[in-house]
Coordinates of C-alpha atoms and ligand atoms in Angstrom, one line a residue:
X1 CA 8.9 32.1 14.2
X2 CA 5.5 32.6 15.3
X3 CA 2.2 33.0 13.8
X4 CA -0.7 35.5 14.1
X5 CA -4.2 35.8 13.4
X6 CA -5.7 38.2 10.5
X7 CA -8.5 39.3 12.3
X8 CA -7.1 39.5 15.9
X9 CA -7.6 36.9 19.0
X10 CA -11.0 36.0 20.7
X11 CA -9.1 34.5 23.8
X12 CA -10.2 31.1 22.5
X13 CA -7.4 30.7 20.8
X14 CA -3.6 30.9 21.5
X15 CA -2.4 35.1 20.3
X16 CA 0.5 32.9 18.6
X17 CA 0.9 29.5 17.2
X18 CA 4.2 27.5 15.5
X19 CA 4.1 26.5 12.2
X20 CA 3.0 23.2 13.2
X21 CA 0.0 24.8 14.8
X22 CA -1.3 26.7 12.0
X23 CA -0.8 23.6 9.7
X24 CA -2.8 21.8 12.0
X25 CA -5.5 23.5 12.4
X26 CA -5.4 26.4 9.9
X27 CA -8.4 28.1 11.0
X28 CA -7.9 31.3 13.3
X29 CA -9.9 33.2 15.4
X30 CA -13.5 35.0 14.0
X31 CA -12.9 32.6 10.7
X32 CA -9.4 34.6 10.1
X33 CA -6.2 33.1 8.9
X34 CA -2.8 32.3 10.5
X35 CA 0.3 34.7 9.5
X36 CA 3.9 35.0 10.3
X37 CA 4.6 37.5 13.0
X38 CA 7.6 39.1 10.9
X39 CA 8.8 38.0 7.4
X40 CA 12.1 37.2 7.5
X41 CA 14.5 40.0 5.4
X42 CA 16.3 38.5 2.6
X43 CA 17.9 41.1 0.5
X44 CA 20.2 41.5 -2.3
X45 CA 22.7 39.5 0.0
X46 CA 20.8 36.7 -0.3
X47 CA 20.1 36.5 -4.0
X48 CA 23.5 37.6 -5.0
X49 CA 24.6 34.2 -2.4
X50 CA 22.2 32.1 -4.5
X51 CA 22.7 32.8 -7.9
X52 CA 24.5 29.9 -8.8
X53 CA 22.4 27.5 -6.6
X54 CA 20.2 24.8 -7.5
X55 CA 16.4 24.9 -6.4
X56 CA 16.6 22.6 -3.3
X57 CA 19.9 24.9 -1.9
X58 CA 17.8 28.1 -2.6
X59 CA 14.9 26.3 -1.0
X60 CA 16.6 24.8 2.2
X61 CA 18.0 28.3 3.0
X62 CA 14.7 30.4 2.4
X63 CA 13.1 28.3 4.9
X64 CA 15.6 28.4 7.3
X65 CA 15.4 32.1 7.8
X66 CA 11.5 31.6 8.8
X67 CA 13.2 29.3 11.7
X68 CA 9.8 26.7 11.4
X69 CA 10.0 24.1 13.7
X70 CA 10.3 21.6 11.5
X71 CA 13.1 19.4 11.4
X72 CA 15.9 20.1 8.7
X73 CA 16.0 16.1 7.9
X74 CA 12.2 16.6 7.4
X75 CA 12.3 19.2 4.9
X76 CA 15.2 18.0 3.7
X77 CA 13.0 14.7 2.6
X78 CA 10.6 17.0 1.5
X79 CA 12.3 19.2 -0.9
X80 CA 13.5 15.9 -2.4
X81 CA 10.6 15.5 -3.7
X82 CA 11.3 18.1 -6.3
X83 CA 13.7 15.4 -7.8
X84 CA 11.1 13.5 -9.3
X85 CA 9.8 16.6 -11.4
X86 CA 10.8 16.1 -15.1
X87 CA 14.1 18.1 -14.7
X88 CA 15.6 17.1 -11.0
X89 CA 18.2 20.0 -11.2
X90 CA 15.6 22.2 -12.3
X91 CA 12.0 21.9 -11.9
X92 CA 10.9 25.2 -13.0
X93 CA 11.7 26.1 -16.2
X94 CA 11.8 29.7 -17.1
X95 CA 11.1 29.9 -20.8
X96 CA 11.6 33.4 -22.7
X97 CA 8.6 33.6 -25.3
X98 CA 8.7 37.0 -26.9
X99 CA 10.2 39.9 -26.1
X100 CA 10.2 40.9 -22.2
X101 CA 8.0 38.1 -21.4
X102 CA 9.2 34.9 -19.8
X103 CA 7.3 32.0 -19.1
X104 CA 8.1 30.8 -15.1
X105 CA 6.5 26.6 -15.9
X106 CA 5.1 25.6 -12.3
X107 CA 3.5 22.1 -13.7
X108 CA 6.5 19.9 -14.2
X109 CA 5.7 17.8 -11.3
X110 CA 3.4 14.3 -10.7
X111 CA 0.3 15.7 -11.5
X112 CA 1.5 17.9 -14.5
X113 CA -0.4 21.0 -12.7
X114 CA 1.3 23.7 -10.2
X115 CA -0.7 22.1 -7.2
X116 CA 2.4 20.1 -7.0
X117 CA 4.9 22.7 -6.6
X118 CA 3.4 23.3 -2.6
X119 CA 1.5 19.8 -2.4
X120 CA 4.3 17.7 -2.7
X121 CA 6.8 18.8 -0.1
X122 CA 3.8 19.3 2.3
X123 CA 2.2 16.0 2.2
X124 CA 6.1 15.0 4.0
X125 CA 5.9 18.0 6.4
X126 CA 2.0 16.9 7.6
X127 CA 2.9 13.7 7.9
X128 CA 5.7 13.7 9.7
X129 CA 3.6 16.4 12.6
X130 CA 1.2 13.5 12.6
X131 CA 4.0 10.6 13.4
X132 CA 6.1 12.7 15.9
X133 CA 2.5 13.9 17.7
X134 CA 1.5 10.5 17.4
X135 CA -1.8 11.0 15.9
X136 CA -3.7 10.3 13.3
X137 CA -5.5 12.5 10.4
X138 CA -7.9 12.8 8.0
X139 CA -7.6 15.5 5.3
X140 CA -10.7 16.2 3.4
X141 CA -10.3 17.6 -0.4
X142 CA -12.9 18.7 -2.9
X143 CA -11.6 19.5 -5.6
X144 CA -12.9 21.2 -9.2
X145 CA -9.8 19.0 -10.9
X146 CA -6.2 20.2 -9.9
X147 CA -5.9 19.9 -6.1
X148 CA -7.5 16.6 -6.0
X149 CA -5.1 14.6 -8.0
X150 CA -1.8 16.9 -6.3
X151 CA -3.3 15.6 -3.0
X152 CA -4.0 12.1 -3.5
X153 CA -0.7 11.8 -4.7
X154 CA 1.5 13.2 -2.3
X155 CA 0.0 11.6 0.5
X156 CA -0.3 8.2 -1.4
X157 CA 0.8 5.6 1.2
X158 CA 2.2 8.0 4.1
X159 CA 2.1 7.3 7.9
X160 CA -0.6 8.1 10.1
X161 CA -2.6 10.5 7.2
X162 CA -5.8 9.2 4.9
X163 CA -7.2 11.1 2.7
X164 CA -10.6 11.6 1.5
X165 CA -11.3 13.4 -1.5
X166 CA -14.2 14.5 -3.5
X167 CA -15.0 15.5 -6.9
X168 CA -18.6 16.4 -9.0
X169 CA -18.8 13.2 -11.2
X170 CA -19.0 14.7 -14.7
X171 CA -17.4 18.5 -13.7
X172 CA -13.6 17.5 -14.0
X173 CA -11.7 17.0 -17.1
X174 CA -11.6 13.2 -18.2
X175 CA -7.3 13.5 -17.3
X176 CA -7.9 14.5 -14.2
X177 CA -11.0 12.4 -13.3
X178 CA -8.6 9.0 -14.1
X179 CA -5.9 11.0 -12.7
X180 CA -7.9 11.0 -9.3
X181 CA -9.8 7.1 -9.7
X182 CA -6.9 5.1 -10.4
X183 CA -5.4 6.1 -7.3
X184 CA -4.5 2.8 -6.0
X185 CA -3.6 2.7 -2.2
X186 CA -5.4 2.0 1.1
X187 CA -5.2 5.1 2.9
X188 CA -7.2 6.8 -0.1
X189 CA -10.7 7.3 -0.9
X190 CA -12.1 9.0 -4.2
X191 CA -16.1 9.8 -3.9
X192 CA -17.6 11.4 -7.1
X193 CA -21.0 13.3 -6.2
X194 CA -23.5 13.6 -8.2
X195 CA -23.8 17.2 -8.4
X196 CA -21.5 20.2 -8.8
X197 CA -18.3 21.4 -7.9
X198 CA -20.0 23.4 -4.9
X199 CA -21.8 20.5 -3.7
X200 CA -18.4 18.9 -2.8
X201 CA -16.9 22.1 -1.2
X202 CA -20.5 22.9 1.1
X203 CA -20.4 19.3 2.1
X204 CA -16.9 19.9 3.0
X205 CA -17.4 22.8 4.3
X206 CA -20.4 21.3 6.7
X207 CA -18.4 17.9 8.1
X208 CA -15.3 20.1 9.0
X209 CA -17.2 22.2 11.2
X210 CA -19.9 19.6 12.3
X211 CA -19.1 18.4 15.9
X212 CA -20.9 14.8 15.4
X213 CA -18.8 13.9 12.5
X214 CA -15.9 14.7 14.4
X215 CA -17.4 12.9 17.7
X216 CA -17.6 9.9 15.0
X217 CA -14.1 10.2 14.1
X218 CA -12.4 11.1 17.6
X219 CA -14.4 7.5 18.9
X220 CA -12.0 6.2 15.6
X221 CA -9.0 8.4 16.8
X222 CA -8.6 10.3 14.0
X223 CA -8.8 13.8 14.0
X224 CA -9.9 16.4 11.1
X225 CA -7.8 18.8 8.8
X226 CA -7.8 20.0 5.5
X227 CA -4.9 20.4 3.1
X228 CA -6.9 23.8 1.2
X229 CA -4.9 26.5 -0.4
X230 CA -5.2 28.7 2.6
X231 CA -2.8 26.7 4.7
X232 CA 0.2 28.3 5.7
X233 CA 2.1 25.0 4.8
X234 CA 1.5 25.0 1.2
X235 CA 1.8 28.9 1.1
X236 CA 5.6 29.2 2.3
X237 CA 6.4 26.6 -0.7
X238 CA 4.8 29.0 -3.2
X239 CA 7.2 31.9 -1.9
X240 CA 10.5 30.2 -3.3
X241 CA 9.8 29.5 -7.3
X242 CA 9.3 33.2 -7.2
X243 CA 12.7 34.0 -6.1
X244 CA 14.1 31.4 -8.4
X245 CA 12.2 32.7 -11.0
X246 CA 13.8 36.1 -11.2
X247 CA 16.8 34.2 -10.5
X248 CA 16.8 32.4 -13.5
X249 CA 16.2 36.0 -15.5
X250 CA 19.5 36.8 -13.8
X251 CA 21.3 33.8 -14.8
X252 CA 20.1 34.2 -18.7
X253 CA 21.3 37.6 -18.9
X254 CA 17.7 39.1 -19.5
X255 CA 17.5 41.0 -16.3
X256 CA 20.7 42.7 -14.6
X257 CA 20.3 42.2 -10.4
X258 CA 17.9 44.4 -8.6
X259 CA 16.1 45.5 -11.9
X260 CA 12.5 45.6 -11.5
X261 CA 10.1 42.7 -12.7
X262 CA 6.3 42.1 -13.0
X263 CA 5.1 39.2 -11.4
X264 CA 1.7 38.4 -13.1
X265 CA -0.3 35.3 -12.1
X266 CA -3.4 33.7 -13.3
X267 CA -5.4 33.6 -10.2
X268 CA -8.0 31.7 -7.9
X269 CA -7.6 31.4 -4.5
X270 CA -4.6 33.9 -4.7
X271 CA -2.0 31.9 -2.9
X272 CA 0.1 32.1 -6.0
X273 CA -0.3 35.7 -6.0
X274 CA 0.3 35.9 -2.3
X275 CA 3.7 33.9 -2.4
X276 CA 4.8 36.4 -4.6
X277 CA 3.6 39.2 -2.5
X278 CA 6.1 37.7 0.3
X279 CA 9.0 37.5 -2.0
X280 CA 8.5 41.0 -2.6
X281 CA 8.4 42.0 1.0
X282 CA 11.2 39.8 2.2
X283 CA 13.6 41.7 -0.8
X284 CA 12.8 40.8 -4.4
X285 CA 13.0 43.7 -6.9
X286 CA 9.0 43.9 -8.0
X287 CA 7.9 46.2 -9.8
X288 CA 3.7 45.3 -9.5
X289 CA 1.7 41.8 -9.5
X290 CA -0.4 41.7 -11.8
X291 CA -3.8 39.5 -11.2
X292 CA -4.8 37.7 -14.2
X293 CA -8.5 36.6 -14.0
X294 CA -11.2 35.0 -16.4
X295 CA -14.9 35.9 -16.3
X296 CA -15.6 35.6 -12.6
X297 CA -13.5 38.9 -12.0
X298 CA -14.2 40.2 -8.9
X299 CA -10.0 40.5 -8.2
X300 CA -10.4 42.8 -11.5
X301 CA -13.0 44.8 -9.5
X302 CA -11.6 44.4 -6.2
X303 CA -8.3 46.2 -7.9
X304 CA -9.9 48.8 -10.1
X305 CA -12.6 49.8 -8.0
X306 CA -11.7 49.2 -4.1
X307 CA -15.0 46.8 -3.8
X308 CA -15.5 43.2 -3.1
X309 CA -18.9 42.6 -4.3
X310 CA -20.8 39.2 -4.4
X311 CA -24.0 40.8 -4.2
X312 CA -25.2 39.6 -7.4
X313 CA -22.4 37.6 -8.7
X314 CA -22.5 33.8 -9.5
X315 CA -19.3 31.5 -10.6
X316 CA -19.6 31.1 -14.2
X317 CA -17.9 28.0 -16.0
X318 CA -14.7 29.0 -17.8
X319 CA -12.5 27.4 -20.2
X320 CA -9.7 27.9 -16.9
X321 CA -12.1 26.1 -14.5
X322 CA -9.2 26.3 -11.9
X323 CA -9.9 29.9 -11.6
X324 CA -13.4 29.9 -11.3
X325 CA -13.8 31.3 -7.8
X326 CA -15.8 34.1 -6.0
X327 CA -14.6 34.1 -2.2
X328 CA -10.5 34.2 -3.3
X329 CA -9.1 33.4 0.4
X330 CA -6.0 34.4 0.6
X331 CA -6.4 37.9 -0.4
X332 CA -7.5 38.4 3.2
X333 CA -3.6 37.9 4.2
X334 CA -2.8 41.1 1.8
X335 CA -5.8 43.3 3.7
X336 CA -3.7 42.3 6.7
X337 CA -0.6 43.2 6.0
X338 CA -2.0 46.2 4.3
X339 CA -4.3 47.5 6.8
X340 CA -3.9 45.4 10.1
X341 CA -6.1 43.0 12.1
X342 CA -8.7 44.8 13.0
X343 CA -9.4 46.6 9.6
X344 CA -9.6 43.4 8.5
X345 CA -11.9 41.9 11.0
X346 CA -14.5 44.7 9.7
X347 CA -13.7 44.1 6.1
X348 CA -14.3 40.3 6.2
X349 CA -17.2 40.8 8.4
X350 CA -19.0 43.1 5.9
X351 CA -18.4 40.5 3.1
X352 CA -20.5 37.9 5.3
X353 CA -23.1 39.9 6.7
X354 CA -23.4 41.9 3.8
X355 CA -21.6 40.1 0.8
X356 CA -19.5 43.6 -0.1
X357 CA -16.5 45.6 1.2
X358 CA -15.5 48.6 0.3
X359 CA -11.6 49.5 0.6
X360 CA -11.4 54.2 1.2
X361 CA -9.7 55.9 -1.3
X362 CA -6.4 55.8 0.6
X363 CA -6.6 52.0 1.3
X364 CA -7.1 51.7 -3.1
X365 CA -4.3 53.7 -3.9
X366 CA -2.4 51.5 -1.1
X367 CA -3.2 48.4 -2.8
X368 CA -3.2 49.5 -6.4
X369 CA 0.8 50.6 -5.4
X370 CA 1.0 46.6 -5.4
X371 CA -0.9 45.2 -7.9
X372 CA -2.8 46.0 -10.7
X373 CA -5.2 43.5 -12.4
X374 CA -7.3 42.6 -15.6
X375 CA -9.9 39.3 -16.6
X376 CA -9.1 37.7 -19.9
X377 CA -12.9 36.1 -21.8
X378 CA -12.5 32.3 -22.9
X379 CA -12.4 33.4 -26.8
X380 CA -9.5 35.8 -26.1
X381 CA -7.9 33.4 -24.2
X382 CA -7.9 31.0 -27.2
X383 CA -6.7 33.7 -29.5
X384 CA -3.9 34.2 -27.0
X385 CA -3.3 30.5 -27.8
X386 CA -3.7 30.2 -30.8
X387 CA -1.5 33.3 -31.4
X388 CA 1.4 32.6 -29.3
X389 CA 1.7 29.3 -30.8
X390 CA 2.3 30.6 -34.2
X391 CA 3.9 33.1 -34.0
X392 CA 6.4 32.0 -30.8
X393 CA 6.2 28.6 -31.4
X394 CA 5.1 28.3 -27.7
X395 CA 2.3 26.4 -26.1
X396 CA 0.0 27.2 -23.1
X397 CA -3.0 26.4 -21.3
X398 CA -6.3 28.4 -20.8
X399 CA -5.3 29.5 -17.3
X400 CA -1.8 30.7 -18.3
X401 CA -3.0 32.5 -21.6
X402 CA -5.3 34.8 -18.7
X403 CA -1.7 36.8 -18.5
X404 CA -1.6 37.8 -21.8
X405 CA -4.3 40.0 -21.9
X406 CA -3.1 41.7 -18.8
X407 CA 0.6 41.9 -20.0
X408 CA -0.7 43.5 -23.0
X409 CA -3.1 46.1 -20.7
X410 CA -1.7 46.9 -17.3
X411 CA 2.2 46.4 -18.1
X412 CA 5.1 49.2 -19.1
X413 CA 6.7 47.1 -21.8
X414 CA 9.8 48.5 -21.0
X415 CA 9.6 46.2 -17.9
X416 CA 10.1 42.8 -18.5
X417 CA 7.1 40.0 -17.0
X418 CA 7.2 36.7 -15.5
X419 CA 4.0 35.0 -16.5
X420 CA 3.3 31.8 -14.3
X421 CA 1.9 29.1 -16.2
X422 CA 0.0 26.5 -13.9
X423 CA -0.9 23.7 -15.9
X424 CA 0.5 21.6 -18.9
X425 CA -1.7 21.4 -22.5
X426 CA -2.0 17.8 -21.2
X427 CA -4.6 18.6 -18.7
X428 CA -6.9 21.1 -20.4
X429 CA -6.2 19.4 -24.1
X430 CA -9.9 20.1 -25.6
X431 CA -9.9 23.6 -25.0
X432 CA -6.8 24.0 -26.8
X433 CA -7.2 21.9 -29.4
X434 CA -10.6 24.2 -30.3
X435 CA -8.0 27.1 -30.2
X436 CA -5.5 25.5 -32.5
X437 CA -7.6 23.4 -35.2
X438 CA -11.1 24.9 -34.3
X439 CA -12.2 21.0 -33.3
X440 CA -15.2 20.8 -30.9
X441 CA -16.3 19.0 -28.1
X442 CA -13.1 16.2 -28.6
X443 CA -12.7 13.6 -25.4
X444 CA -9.2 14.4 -23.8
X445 CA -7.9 11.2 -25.9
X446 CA -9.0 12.3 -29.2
X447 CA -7.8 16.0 -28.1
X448 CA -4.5 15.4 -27.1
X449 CA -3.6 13.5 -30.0
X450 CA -4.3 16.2 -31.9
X451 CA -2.5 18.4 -30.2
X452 CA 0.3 16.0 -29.9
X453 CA 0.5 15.8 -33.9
X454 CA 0.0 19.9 -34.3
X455 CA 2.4 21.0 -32.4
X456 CA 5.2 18.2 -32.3
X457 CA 4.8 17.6 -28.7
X458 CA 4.8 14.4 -27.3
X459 CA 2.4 13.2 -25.0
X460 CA 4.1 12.9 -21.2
X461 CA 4.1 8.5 -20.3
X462 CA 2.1 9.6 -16.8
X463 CA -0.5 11.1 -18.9
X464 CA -0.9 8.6 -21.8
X465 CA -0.9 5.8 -19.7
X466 CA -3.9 7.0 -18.0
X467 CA -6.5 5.9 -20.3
X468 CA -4.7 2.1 -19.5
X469 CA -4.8 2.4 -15.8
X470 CA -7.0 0.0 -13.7
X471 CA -10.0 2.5 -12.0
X472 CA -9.8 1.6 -8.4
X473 CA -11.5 3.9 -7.4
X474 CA -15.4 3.9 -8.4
X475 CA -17.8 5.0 -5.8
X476 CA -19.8 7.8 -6.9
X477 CA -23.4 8.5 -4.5
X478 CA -25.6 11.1 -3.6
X479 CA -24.3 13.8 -1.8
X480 CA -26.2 13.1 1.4
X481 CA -24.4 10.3 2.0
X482 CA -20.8 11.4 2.1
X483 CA -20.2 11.4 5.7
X484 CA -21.7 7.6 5.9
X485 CA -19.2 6.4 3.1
X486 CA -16.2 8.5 4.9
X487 CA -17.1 6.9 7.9
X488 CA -17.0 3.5 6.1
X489 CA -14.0 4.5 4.5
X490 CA -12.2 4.5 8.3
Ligands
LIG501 C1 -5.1 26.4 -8.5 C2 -4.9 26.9 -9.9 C3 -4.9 28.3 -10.2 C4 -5.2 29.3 -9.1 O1 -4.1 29.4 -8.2 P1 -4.4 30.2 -6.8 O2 -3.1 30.1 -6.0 O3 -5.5 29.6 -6.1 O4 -4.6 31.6 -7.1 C5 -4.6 28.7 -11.5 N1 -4.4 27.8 -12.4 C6 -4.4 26.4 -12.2 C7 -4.2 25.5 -13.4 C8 -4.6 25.9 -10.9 O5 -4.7 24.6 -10.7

């Protein structure tokens, strides 16, 4: 299977890359993205052939329809990975919490956030391109709190990768800072800036596409990539739990085969949303997605109104800081396979020369066939907590608890809704703990004891043991000196 480019070819580029390729280098021509040629067709064949299959079976055979070229004994080891999530034979969890609405859990893994579910089988796949091209990478992060800590660990100690990864000092939670700073291995470095969340992803931004940095690193043989949520080797891991999700509805009886489900996702940089999108196109029954959003809402407005509009919007901090994003990436994949390559060229051009797009009527009521959307506030969001746990005895994060506002607005509640929670209370504890006992301001520590003795949970051993944890990692500098301190790093 080959892939193409969203906004069409400038010559400079191939017209079609593998799989390897657009991992590589993810970047297409005009700034545009790599997609598959053709999805492959599953079909009720195929979900009827994998009811009774575990998540690795369902896995290994969903990839091999998009024919990748990847070695099987490669993703073989990387779908093994799933083994260490808290349940090997099933690592997501579909949880019923009230009536039609089922919880699909997507943080069971390392990091106890759903960056794992696509980070950890890809940090084997990258590595193993590097080893068999014989080269030698360096995949720059910044992260806001979740991707970080999913990156470091999954490629902790592998061949022919390093990884440097930076964070605002002061802008994560205090979970995920040590999650990130007591990552102890040599091919590793952690750099806190002082500054914000931005700061680390312009700075980012500015090395990947600055030729002397990547003179400097070429003269050290390394070359540049990044391991962002627009790669095309973390999407294709974010198409299966969908298919397994409805699965499981199948498998508990709550859904007969073929009946029609809504897929609704608390949403950033859309790739959740997006994998979902592909399941749906490659066979699953769907009846919408549903985008869940918090204050920054332009997916709200994009999917109400037709318009993409930055013109006088600014990220806002949320209490579901994971979602706090203007320029969502991957919904320029769903203009594509909407509207085709060169409507989208003229869309995403209007967004940078002009910081707005507007989608005709015709191209609304196209999209609006597929999803439909609504932004939850932070104090309905805790009252979405605080309410589910009493009365369903079920508890969530901020990011998850989005959905409920939008189950409760944009759904037919004779339709029944997989919600997708993305991270465990463990790693946004203070925020819940204000929804559940109306404490303010408590450190993670303080929170999740709390929490821990409210709601009878216990307090997962990679979490606790934390706060124990040698920091290894302490370098935290100005933010004009991050490419000196990578290049010490090498
Ligand atoms: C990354 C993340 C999201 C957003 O997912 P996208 O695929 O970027 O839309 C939502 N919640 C949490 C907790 C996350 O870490």
């Amino acid at each position: 299977m080959n892939f193409i480019q969203t906004r069409g070819c400038d010559e400079t580029k191939p017209k079609s890359v593998t799989f390897s390729q657009a991992i590589l280098s993810p970047i297409a021509s005009f700034g545009g993205l790599y997609v598959p040629e053709i999805l492959p067709e599953l079909g009720e064949a195929f979900l009827t052939k994998h009811l009774n299959s575990s998540y690795k079976e369902l896995a290994s055979d969903m990839l091999s329809r998009f024919e990748i070229d990847i070695d099987e004994k490669v993703i073989e080891e990387a779908l093994n990975l799933y083994d260490n999530f808290d349940d090997s034979k099933n690592p997501v969890p579909v949880v019923k919490v009230k009536e039609n609405l089922f919880v699909s859990e997507l943080y069971h893994g390392p990091t106890r956030a759903f960056k794992d579910m696509a980070l950890q089988p890809f940090g084997v796949v990258l590595s193993s391109i590097a080893q068999k091209n014989n080269e030698n990478y360096l995949i720059l992060a910044a992260t806001s709190g979740d991707t970080g800590p999913a990156a470091l660990e999954t490629f902790k100690n592998r061949a022919n990768v390093r990884v440097a990864c930076l964070y605002p000092d002061g802008g994560t939670s205090d979970v995920q800072r040590l999650q990130m700073v007591t990552e102890d291995a040599t091919n590793l470095k952690v750099i806190g800036i002082n500054g914000v969340f931005d700061d680390a992803q312009n700075a980012l931004k500015r090395l990947l596409a600055s030729p002397e940095f990547n003179k400097a690193l070429k003269e050290k043989n390394v070359l540049l990539s990044a391991a962002n949520s627009v790669n095309f080797g973390r999407i294709i891991f974010q198409i299966i739990y969908h298919i397994h999700s409805y699965l499981e509805l199948v498998r508990q009886n709550a859904i007969t085969m073929g009946e029609k489900v809504y897929l609704n996702v608390p949403s950033g940089n859309f790739g959740n949303a997006l994998g979902g999108y592909y399941a749906w196109k490659m066979g699953l029954s769907v009846e919408k997605i549903i985008i869940s959003s918090n204050e920054n809402n332009v997916l709200t407005k994009l999917i109400k109104t037709g318009k993409y509009d930055l013109r006088d919007s600014k990220v806002v901090s949320t209490t579901s800081p994971a979602m706090d994003i203007l320029k969502s990436s991957n919904v320029e994949r769903i203009l594509y396979d909407l509207f085709g390559s060169d409507r989208t060229k003229a869309l995403m051009d209007d967004l940078e020369s002009k910081n707005v797009y507007e989608l005709t009527s015709d191209e609304l009521a196209t999209l609006r066939e597929c999803f439909d959307a609504d932004f939850c506030t932070g104090d309905e969001g805790k009252k979405y907590i605080k309410d589910t746990f009493q009365n369903d005895g079920y508890l969530m994060d901020p990011h998850t608890a989005t959905c409920f506002k939008a189950f409760e607005t944009c759904s037919n509640p004779a339709i029944k809704t997989i919600v997708y929670s993305t991270a465990e209370w463990t790693k946004f504890s203070p925020v819940i703990a204000n929804a559940l006992t109306g404490e303010v301001d408590a450190e993670d520590s303080v929170a999740l004891e709390s929490i821990s003795k409210t709601a009878q949970l216990e307090i997962p051993a990679m979490i606790k043991g934390l706060f124990s944890k040698k920091i290894v990692q302490d370098t935290i500098i100005e933010k004009e000196n991050i490419e000196k301190e990578i290049l010490k790093f090498l």
